[in-house]
Amino acid sequence: MLDVVIIGAGQAGLSAAYYLARHGLRPETDFVVLDANPAPGGAWLHRWDSLTLGAAHAVHDLPGMRLPPAKATEPASEVVARYYANYERTFGLPVHRPIKVTSVRSLAPGLGTGLSENDGDLPAHTVSEPLVVETDSGDFITSLVVNATGTWDKPHWPYYPGVDEFTGPQRHTHDFRSVEDFAGQRVLVVGGGTSAVQFLLQLAQAGVQTAWSTRRTPEFTARPFDPAWGRDVEARVNARTSAGLPPSSVVSVTGLPLTQQYHNGIVAGILVSRGPLQRVSDEGAIFSDGSTFAPDAILWATGFRAAMDHLAPLKLREPGGGIVMDGVKVSREPRLLLVGYGASASTLGANRAGRAAALAALEWLSLDAAAPERSDHSS
């Protein structure tokens, strides 16, 4: 029986694993990391090649190891995959891949553990109330789960009247590979985040005619994306999750950075929204102001939702659809810690969330988080 199972080996999952090992939990014996990806890199592994390191919104250092220098023109996916692989090797993190988690549920006391509540080498609650993590490679029984699955595996496809009858290709950010796939087409880009902005600029550079639709007027900000800004963003997101409300979209909280490149795009008329999309018909896309655009293809840059279907057996949701959180702790389920949800869904908050989850796990396991080495309570 394990102390902790971490689900996901992206930034937040690796951060949590690093801090667990740093405070004395033994890789493989006490904790493991389960990753559905075929190789290191987290969600970055799936990003398109034209998203270079220089164009990426942010690639943050993992705890204990800086991101090595790399060419700004190199695909961010390659840079991050190489960095994460080296990180896992350097710190000996017990990442198992590819393993897909299908569900997390309670295990009846004593079933499958080979232990009883009279076994004195584990705290009673870890024996009597374990969780079972079911996967396509077998089950893992554990005292705690740190869920760090992020959002990449659950793209959000909004519905608009007529969209089902649209005969042209429709792609989501999740499936985007190259602007060459849209050569010679008129493309409607829907969504107000940085991915939409980057798509529009790349498509325009390739000579593709575009129209941009956003639900609200894009908010470009010259405010520096510094620690003070980050704390403000986290506070605003946490206000919703602590109340059990679903997290808002990232861009609605962060805004868009007004870089020189983006400013040039606004001046050129590329980064000017046509407003909300009302419906799609034979005439093309119809916006709320009555204007139209006849696209050959639609690119949905409409974001992602938390990929947590495997946690459904734990019944975490409130009536409004959210999860009541206290930092990384889940009010309804103390054996579960969520990172990559709410404020920690961004690269900015992932490291802090990983550390917070590790310390919360140590507290639950009755270990001294300040001690460099743990007492051996599970041999």
Tab-separated table of N, CA and C in Angstrom, residues 100-230:
chain	number	residue	atom	x	y	z
A	100	LYS	N	-3.182	5.057	-17.955
A	100	LYS	CA	-4.398	5.858	-17.925
A	100	LYS	C	-5.227	5.489	-16.703
A	101	VAL	N	-5.510	6.485	-15.870
A	101	VAL	CA	-6.359	6.275	-14.695
A	101	VAL	C	-7.814	6.323	-15.132
A	102	THR	N	-8.572	5.302	-14.778
A	102	THR	CA	-9.973	5.237	-15.171
A	102	THR	C	-10.922	5.660	-14.060
A	103	SER	N	-10.534	5.452	-12.801
A	103	SER	CA	-11.386	5.906	-11.695
A	103	SER	C	-10.603	5.912	-10.387
A	104	VAL	N	-11.094	6.728	-9.465
A	104	VAL	CA	-10.579	6.749	-8.091
A	104	VAL	C	-11.785	6.592	-7.179
A	105	ARG	N	-11.720	5.609	-6.300
A	105	ARG	CA	-12.857	5.354	-5.421
A	105	ARG	C	-12.365	4.861	-4.068
A	106	SER	N	-13.285	4.867	-3.116
A	106	SER	CA	-12.963	4.340	-1.796
A	106	SER	C	-12.862	2.828	-1.855
A	107	LEU	N	-11.992	2.299	-1.038
A	107	LEU	CA	-11.859	0.852	-0.901
A	107	LEU	C	-12.365	0.477	0.483
A	108	ALA	N	-13.237	-0.512	0.539
A	108	ALA	CA	-13.788	-0.924	1.830
A	108	ALA	C	-12.658	-1.289	2.775
A	109	PRO	N	-12.794	-0.997	4.075
A	109	PRO	CA	-11.731	-1.263	5.034
A	109	PRO	C	-11.217	-2.690	4.951
A	110	GLY	N	-9.892	-2.817	4.791
A	110	GLY	CA	-9.257	-4.109	4.815
A	110	GLY	C	-9.243	-4.860	3.507
A	111	LEU	N	-10.088	-4.447	2.527
A	111	LEU	CA	-10.167	-5.202	1.285
A	111	LEU	C	-8.969	-4.905	0.402
A	112	GLY	N	-8.245	-5.917	0.057
A	112	GLY	CA	-7.160	-5.782	-0.900
A	112	GLY	C	-5.870	-5.228	-0.338
A	113	THR	N	-5.842	-4.823	0.917
A	113	THR	CA	-4.633	-4.215	1.462
A	113	THR	C	-3.745	-5.232	2.149
A	114	GLY	N	-4.330	-6.330	2.614
A	114	GLY	CA	-3.553	-7.291	3.384
A	114	GLY	C	-3.217	-6.760	4.756
A	115	LEU	N	-3.915	-5.721	5.192
A	115	LEU	CA	-3.635	-5.096	6.485
A	115	LEU	C	-4.913	-5.049	7.305
A	116	SER	N	-4.732	-4.833	8.576
A	116	SER	CA	-5.879	-4.639	9.450
A	116	SER	C	-5.627	-3.413	10.304
A	117	GLU	N	-6.647	-2.945	10.977
A	117	GLU	CA	-6.497	-1.745	11.783
A	117	GLU	C	-5.591	-1.986	12.978
A	118	ASN	N	-5.256	-3.230	13.253
A	118	ASN	CA	-4.346	-3.511	14.359
A	118	ASN	C	-2.884	-3.433	13.940
A	119	ASP	N	-2.632	-3.305	12.619
A	119	ASP	CA	-1.251	-3.158	12.159
A	119	ASP	C	-0.733	-1.807	12.598
A	120	GLY	N	0.283	-1.815	13.426
A	120	GLY	CA	0.738	-0.566	14.019
A	120	GLY	C	1.709	0.219	13.187
A	121	ASP	N	2.096	-0.275	12.014
A	121	ASP	CA	3.104	0.441	11.255
A	121	ASP	C	2.527	1.485	10.315
A	122	LEU	N	1.187	1.647	10.254
A	122	LEU	CA	0.569	2.706	9.472
A	122	LEU	C	-0.484	3.405	10.323
A	123	PRO	N	-0.696	4.714	10.112
A	123	PRO	CA	-1.789	5.391	10.809
A	123	PRO	C	-3.104	4.688	10.507
A	124	ALA	N	-3.996	4.649	11.480
A	124	ALA	CA	-5.230	3.884	11.334
A	124	ALA	C	-6.049	4.314	10.137
A	125	HIS	N	-6.082	5.662	9.851
A	125	HIS	CA	-6.943	6.102	8.756
A	125	HIS	C	-6.418	5.636	7.399
A	126	THR	N	-5.124	5.403	7.272
A	126	THR	CA	-4.605	4.949	5.982
A	126	THR	C	-4.873	3.479	5.767
A	127	VAL	N	-5.194	2.756	6.849
A	127	VAL	CA	-5.519	1.349	6.721
A	127	VAL	C	-7.013	1.164	6.508
A	128	SER	N	-7.824	1.857	7.301
A	128	SER	CA	-9.258	1.627	7.278
A	128	SER	C	-9.959	2.352	6.148
A	129	GLU	N	-9.393	3.407	5.605
A	129	GLU	CA	-10.078	4.174	4.577
A	129	GLU	C	-9.162	4.458	3.386
A	130	PRO	N	-8.621	3.459	2.752
A	130	PRO	CA	-7.751	3.706	1.601
A	130	PRO	C	-8.564	4.060	0.358
A	131	LEU	N	-7.876	4.559	-0.637
A	131	LEU	CA	-8.452	4.795	-1.949
A	131	LEU	C	-7.834	3.793	-2.921
A	132	VAL	N	-8.608	3.410	-3.913
A	132	VAL	CA	-8.070	2.567	-4.972
A	132	VAL	C	-8.081	3.382	-6.260
A	133	VAL	N	-6.932	3.450	-6.886
A	133	VAL	CA	-6.767	4.138	-8.159
A	133	VAL	C	-6.779	3.064	-9.239
A	134	GLU	N	-7.854	3.005	-10.006
A	134	GLU	CA	-8.001	1.999	-11.043
A	134	GLU	C	-7.408	2.520	-12.352
A	135	THR	N	-6.603	1.701	-13.010
A	135	THR	CA	-5.945	2.111	-14.237
A	135	THR	C	-6.014	0.990	-15.274
A	136	ASP	N	-5.561	1.303	-16.493
A	136	ASP	CA	-5.501	0.277	-17.527
A	136	ASP	C	-4.314	-0.653	-17.353
A	137	SER	N	-3.544	-0.434	-16.277
A	137	SER	CA	-2.401	-1.304	-15.975
A	137	SER	C	-2.497	-1.904	-14.580
A	138	GLY	N	-3.697	-1.968	-14.032
A	138	GLY	CA	-3.874	-2.515	-12.692
A	138	GLY	C	-4.262	-1.435	-11.691
A	139	ASP	N	-4.491	-1.856	-10.450
A	139	ASP	CA	-4.944	-0.958	-9.398
A	139	ASP	C	-3.801	-0.580	-8.465
A	140	PHE	N	-3.897	0.633	-7.917
A	140	PHE	CA	-2.949	1.126	-6.917
A	140	PHE	C	-3.755	1.508	-5.679
A	141	ILE	N	-3.376	0.962	-4.535
A	141	ILE	CA	-4.065	1.275	-3.288
A	141	ILE	C	-3.217	2.255	-2.504
A	142	THR	N	-3.860	3.326	-2.027
A	142	THR	CA	-3.111	4.428	-1.451
A	142	THR	C	-3.901	5.136	-0.365
A	143	SER	N	-3.176	5.808	0.508
A	143	SER	CA	-3.821	6.617	1.539
A	143	SER	C	-4.346	7.926	0.981
A	144	LEU	N	-3.569	8.514	0.064
A	144	LEU	CA	-3.888	9.830	-0.482
A	144	LEU	C	-3.695	9.842	-1.984
A	145	VAL	N	-4.447	10.712	-2.651
A	145	VAL	CA	-4.261	10.964	-4.073
A	145	VAL	C	-4.029	12.451	-4.285
A	146	VAL	N	-2.996	12.765	-5.048
A	146	VAL	CA	-2.784	14.131	-5.528
A	146	VAL	C	-3.164	14.123	-6.997
A	147	ASN	N	-4.250	14.790	-7.334
A	147	ASN	CA	-4.698	14.803	-8.724
A	147	ASN	C	-4.115	16.012	-9.443
A	148	ALA	N	-3.313	15.744	-10.472
A	148	ALA	CA	-2.634	16.810	-11.210
A	148	ALA	C	-2.837	16.614	-12.710
A	149	THR	N	-4.077	16.291	-13.098
A	149	THR	CA	-4.361	15.965	-14.491
A	149	THR	C	-4.591	17.188	-15.369
A	150	GLY	N	-4.694	18.369	-14.777
A	150	GLY	CA	-4.806	19.577	-15.581
A	150	GLY	C	-6.062	19.610	-16.432
A	151	THR	N	-5.945	20.185	-17.643
A	151	THR	CA	-7.118	20.414	-18.488
A	151	THR	C	-6.954	19.935	-19.926
A	152	TRP	N	-5.741	19.619	-20.365
A	152	TRP	CA	-5.495	19.386	-21.776
A	152	TRP	C	-6.376	18.290	-22.380
A	153	ASP	N	-6.700	17.282	-21.612
A	153	ASP	CA	-7.457	16.150	-22.144
A	153	ASP	C	-8.962	16.396	-22.199
A	154	LYS	N	-9.399	17.618	-21.865
A	154	LYS	CA	-10.831	17.898	-21.914
A	154	LYS	C	-11.095	19.239	-22.602
A	155	PRO	N	-10.936	19.277	-23.932
A	155	PRO	CA	-11.207	20.517	-24.663
A	155	PRO	C	-12.684	20.891	-24.597
A	156	HIS	N	-12.942	22.195	-24.522
A	156	HIS	CA	-14.322	22.691	-24.436
A	156	HIS	C	-14.801	23.107	-25.821
A	157	TRP	N	-15.868	22.451	-26.284
A	157	TRP	CA	-16.491	22.776	-27.569
A	157	TRP	C	-17.846	23.434	-27.286
A	158	PRO	N	-17.954	24.743	-27.374
A	158	PRO	CA	-19.240	25.384	-27.112
A	158	PRO	C	-20.231	25.093	-28.234
A	159	TYR	N	-21.505	25.189	-27.920
A	159	TYR	CA	-22.536	24.940	-28.934
A	159	TYR	C	-23.153	26.256	-29.385
A	160	TYR	N	-23.314	26.380	-30.700
A	160	TYR	CA	-24.051	27.493	-31.286
A	160	TYR	C	-25.047	26.918	-32.290
A	161	PRO	N	-26.216	27.521	-32.398
A	161	PRO	CA	-27.204	27.016	-33.366
A	161	PRO	C	-26.608	26.932	-34.771
A	162	GLY	N	-26.853	25.821	-35.432
A	162	GLY	CA	-26.405	25.626	-36.799
A	162	GLY	C	-25.028	25.026	-36.935
A	163	VAL	N	-24.266	24.958	-35.852
A	163	VAL	CA	-22.880	24.491	-35.974
A	163	VAL	C	-22.804	23.023	-36.390
A	164	ASP	N	-23.817	22.254	-36.039
A	164	ASP	CA	-23.809	20.832	-36.413
A	164	ASP	C	-23.988	20.638	-37.921
A	165	GLU	N	-24.579	21.641	-38.578
A	165	GLU	CA	-24.809	21.543	-40.014
A	165	GLU	C	-23.668	22.143	-40.832
A	166	PHE	N	-22.711	22.743	-40.149
A	166	PHE	CA	-21.586	23.335	-40.869
A	166	PHE	C	-20.763	22.220	-41.501
A	167	THR	N	-20.547	22.295	-42.814
A	167	THR	CA	-19.912	21.188	-43.533
A	167	THR	C	-18.393	21.290	-43.624
A	168	GLY	N	-17.836	22.449	-43.270
A	168	GLY	CA	-16.395	22.606	-43.337
A	168	GLY	C	-15.701	21.972	-42.135
A	169	PRO	N	-14.375	21.870	-42.180
A	169	PRO	CA	-13.634	21.296	-41.048
A	169	PRO	C	-13.719	22.181	-39.818
A	170	GLN	N	-13.782	21.534	-38.667
A	170	GLN	CA	-13.755	22.231	-37.383
A	170	GLN	C	-12.637	21.625	-36.538
A	171	ARG	N	-11.785	22.470	-36.013
A	171	ARG	CA	-10.683	21.998	-35.173
A	171	ARG	C	-10.686	22.775	-33.871
A	172	HIS	N	-10.165	22.131	-32.856
A	172	HIS	CA	-9.989	22.759	-31.551
A	172	HIS	C	-8.494	22.972	-31.326
A	173	THR	N	-8.163	23.889	-30.428
A	173	THR	CA	-6.762	24.082	-30.050
A	173	THR	C	-6.087	22.749	-29.766
A	174	HIS	N	-6.819	21.853	-29.136
A	174	HIS	CA	-6.299	20.537	-28.777
A	174	HIS	C	-5.771	19.776	-29.987
A	175	ASP	N	-6.381	20.014	-31.160
A	175	ASP	CA	-6.039	19.244	-32.355
A	175	ASP	C	-5.266	20.065	-33.390
A	176	PHE	N	-4.925	21.305	-33.061
A	176	PHE	CA	-4.216	22.155	-34.012
A	176	PHE	C	-2.796	21.630	-34.212
A	177	ARG	N	-2.358	21.625	-35.473
A	177	ARG	CA	-1.006	21.190	-35.779
A	177	ARG	C	-0.219	22.239	-36.551
A	178	SER	N	-0.838	22.845	-37.575
A	178	SER	CA	-0.090	23.774	-38.409
A	178	SER	C	-1.045	24.682	-39.176
A	179	VAL	N	-0.628	25.926	-39.444
A	179	VAL	CA	-1.447	26.836	-40.247
A	179	VAL	C	-1.554	26.332	-41.683
A	180	GLU	N	-0.608	25.487	-42.108
A	180	GLU	CA	-0.667	24.955	-43.467
A	180	GLU	C	-1.941	24.136	-43.691
A	181	ASP	N	-2.523	23.617	-42.622
A	181	ASP	CA	-3.768	22.863	-42.748
A	181	ASP	C	-4.921	23.749	-43.208
A	182	PHE	N	-4.757	25.080	-43.104
A	182	PHE	CA	-5.827	26.017	-43.461
A	182	PHE	C	-5.475	26.847	-44.687
A	183	ALA	N	-4.465	26.444	-45.418
A	183	ALA	CA	-4.029	27.204	-46.590
A	183	ALA	C	-5.170	27.365	-47.591
A	184	GLY	N	-5.359	28.603	-48.067
A	184	GLY	CA	-6.374	28.884	-49.070
A	184	GLY	C	-7.794	28.921	-48.544
A	185	GLN	N	-7.997	28.848	-47.230
A	185	GLN	CA	-9.326	28.846	-46.642
A	185	GLN	C	-9.609	30.165	-45.918
A	186	ARG	N	-10.873	30.417	-45.707
A	186	ARG	CA	-11.312	31.519	-44.844
A	186	ARG	C	-11.627	30.896	-43.483
A	187	VAL	N	-10.993	31.403	-42.449
A	187	VAL	CA	-11.065	30.734	-41.150
A	187	VAL	C	-11.694	31.650	-40.101
A	188	LEU	N	-12.696	31.116	-39.426
A	188	LEU	CA	-13.277	31.778	-38.269
A	188	LEU	C	-12.585	31.249	-37.025
A	189	VAL	N	-11.963	32.137	-36.236
A	189	VAL	CA	-11.316	31.765	-34.983
A	189	VAL	C	-12.218	32.226	-33.843
A	190	VAL	N	-12.625	31.285	-32.992
A	190	VAL	CA	-13.529	31.590	-31.881
A	190	VAL	C	-12.778	31.398	-30.574
A	191	GLY	N	-12.810	32.407	-29.703
A	191	GLY	CA	-12.148	32.315	-28.410
A	191	GLY	C	-11.339	33.558	-28.125
A	192	GLY	N	-11.213	33.906	-26.838
A	192	GLY	CA	-10.578	35.165	-26.472
A	192	GLY	C	-9.250	35.055	-25.771
A	193	GLY	N	-8.621	33.885	-25.800
A	193	GLY	CA	-7.370	33.706	-25.072
A	193	GLY	C	-6.136	33.854	-25.939
A	194	THR	N	-4.986	33.563	-25.332
A	194	THR	CA	-3.722	33.740	-26.051
A	194	THR	C	-3.592	32.778	-27.221
A	195	SER	N	-4.165	31.583	-27.125
A	195	SER	CA	-4.095	30.657	-28.250
A	195	SER	C	-4.796	31.244	-29.471
A	196	ALA	N	-5.976	31.838	-29.279
A	196	ALA	CA	-6.701	32.452	-30.388
A	196	ALA	C	-5.872	33.560	-31.022
A	197	VAL	N	-5.263	34.397	-30.188
A	197	VAL	CA	-4.459	35.513	-30.687
A	197	VAL	C	-3.281	34.987	-31.501
A	198	GLN	N	-2.610	33.973	-31.012
A	198	GLN	CA	-1.463	33.421	-31.725
A	198	GLN	C	-1.882	32.757	-33.029
A	199	PHE	N	-3.025	32.068	-33.028
A	199	PHE	CA	-3.524	31.472	-34.263
A	199	PHE	C	-3.803	32.549	-35.312
A	200	LEU	N	-4.464	33.616	-34.899
A	200	LEU	CA	-4.821	34.686	-35.830
A	200	LEU	C	-3.586	35.296	-36.476
A	201	LEU	N	-2.571	35.529	-35.676
A	201	LEU	CA	-1.351	36.131	-36.210
A	201	LEU	C	-0.640	35.174	-37.168
A	202	GLN	N	-0.580	33.910	-36.797
A	202	GLN	CA	0.085	32.929	-37.671
A	202	GLN	C	-0.681	32.742	-38.978
A	203	LEU	N	-2.000	32.672	-38.896
A	203	LEU	CA	-2.813	32.500	-40.093
A	203	LEU	C	-2.675	33.701	-41.019
A	204	ALA	N	-2.705	34.899	-40.442
A	204	ALA	CA	-2.566	36.104	-41.251
A	204	ALA	C	-1.206	36.142	-41.943
A	205	GLN	N	-0.165	35.740	-41.217
A	205	GLN	CA	1.173	35.726	-41.794
A	205	GLN	C	1.253	34.744	-42.971
A	206	ALA	N	0.448	33.685	-42.915
A	206	ALA	CA	0.432	32.692	-43.985
A	206	ALA	C	-0.528	33.078	-45.110
A	207	GLY	N	-1.118	34.263	-45.014
A	207	GLY	CA	-2.007	34.731	-46.067
A	207	GLY	C	-3.425	34.227	-45.970
A	208	VAL	N	-3.813	33.689	-44.824
A	208	VAL	CA	-5.159	33.166	-44.623
A	208	VAL	C	-6.075	34.291	-44.153
A	209	GLN	N	-7.247	34.408	-44.763
A	209	GLN	CA	-8.220	35.418	-44.354
A	209	GLN	C	-8.956	34.922	-43.109
A	210	THR	N	-9.045	35.767	-42.097
A	210	THR	CA	-9.626	35.345	-40.825
A	210	THR	C	-10.693	36.326	-40.339
A	211	ALA	N	-11.511	35.824	-39.433
A	211	ALA	CA	-12.410	36.650	-38.627
A	211	ALA	C	-12.314	36.129	-37.211
A	212	TRP	N	-12.420	37.038	-36.255
A	212	TRP	CA	-12.255	36.666	-34.848
A	212	TRP	C	-13.552	36.915	-34.096
A	213	SER	N	-14.007	35.927	-33.370
A	213	SER	CA	-15.206	36.067	-32.550
A	213	SER	C	-14.874	35.812	-31.088
A	214	THR	N	-15.295	36.744	-30.235
A	214	THR	CA	-15.119	36.588	-28.783
A	214	THR	C	-16.427	36.929	-28.086
A	215	ARG	N	-16.679	36.304	-26.964
A	215	ARG	CA	-17.918	36.576	-26.226
A	215	ARG	C	-17.937	37.976	-25.641
A	216	ARG	N	-16.766	38.471	-25.271
A	216	ARG	CA	-16.659	39.835	-24.735
A	216	ARG	C	-15.484	40.533	-25.402
A	217	THR	N	-15.439	41.833	-25.285
A	217	THR	CA	-14.355	42.591	-25.890
A	217	THR	C	-13.024	42.149	-25.310
A	218	PRO	N	-12.047	41.793	-26.154
A	218	PRO	CA	-10.738	41.361	-25.625
A	218	PRO	C	-10.116	42.442	-24.741
A	219	GLU	N	-9.577	41.996	-23.625
A	219	GLU	CA	-8.968	42.938	-22.668
A	219	GLU	C	-7.454	42.794	-22.721
A	220	PHE	N	-6.846	43.661	-23.513
A	220	PHE	CA	-5.383	43.710	-23.564
A	220	PHE	C	-4.896	44.606	-22.436
A	221	THR	N	-3.881	44.157	-21.728
A	221	THR	CA	-3.376	44.924	-20.596
A	221	THR	C	-1.871	45.085	-20.678
A	222	ALA	N	-1.435	46.292	-20.322
A	222	ALA	CA	0.006	46.575	-20.284
A	222	ALA	C	0.581	46.300	-18.898
A	223	ARG	N	-0.275	45.831	-17.986
A	223	ARG	CA	0.215	45.544	-16.634
A	223	ARG	C	1.264	44.447	-16.683
A	224	PRO	N	2.387	44.619	-16.009
A	224	PRO	CA	3.416	43.566	-16.027
A	224	PRO	C	2.910	42.295	-15.364
A	225	PHE	N	3.193	41.157	-15.998
A	225	PHE	CA	2.801	39.863	-15.447
A	225	PHE	C	3.863	39.441	-14.435
A	226	ASP	N	3.821	40.090	-13.271
A	226	ASP	CA	4.826	39.900	-12.235
A	226	ASP	C	4.202	39.182	-11.039
A	227	PRO	N	4.969	38.924	-9.959
A	227	PRO	CA	4.398	38.206	-8.810
A	227	PRO	C	3.170	38.876	-8.207
A	228	ALA	N	3.141	40.225	-8.191
A	228	ALA	CA	1.976	40.920	-7.635
A	228	ALA	C	0.736	40.630	-8.475
A	229	TRP	N	0.909	40.657	-9.789
A	229	TRP	CA	-0.196	40.320	-10.688
A	229	TRP	C	-0.627	38.876	-10.456
A	230	GLY	N	0.344	37.978	-10.313
A	230	GLY	CA	0.030	36.572	-10.103
A	230	GLY	C	-0.767	36.340	-8.829
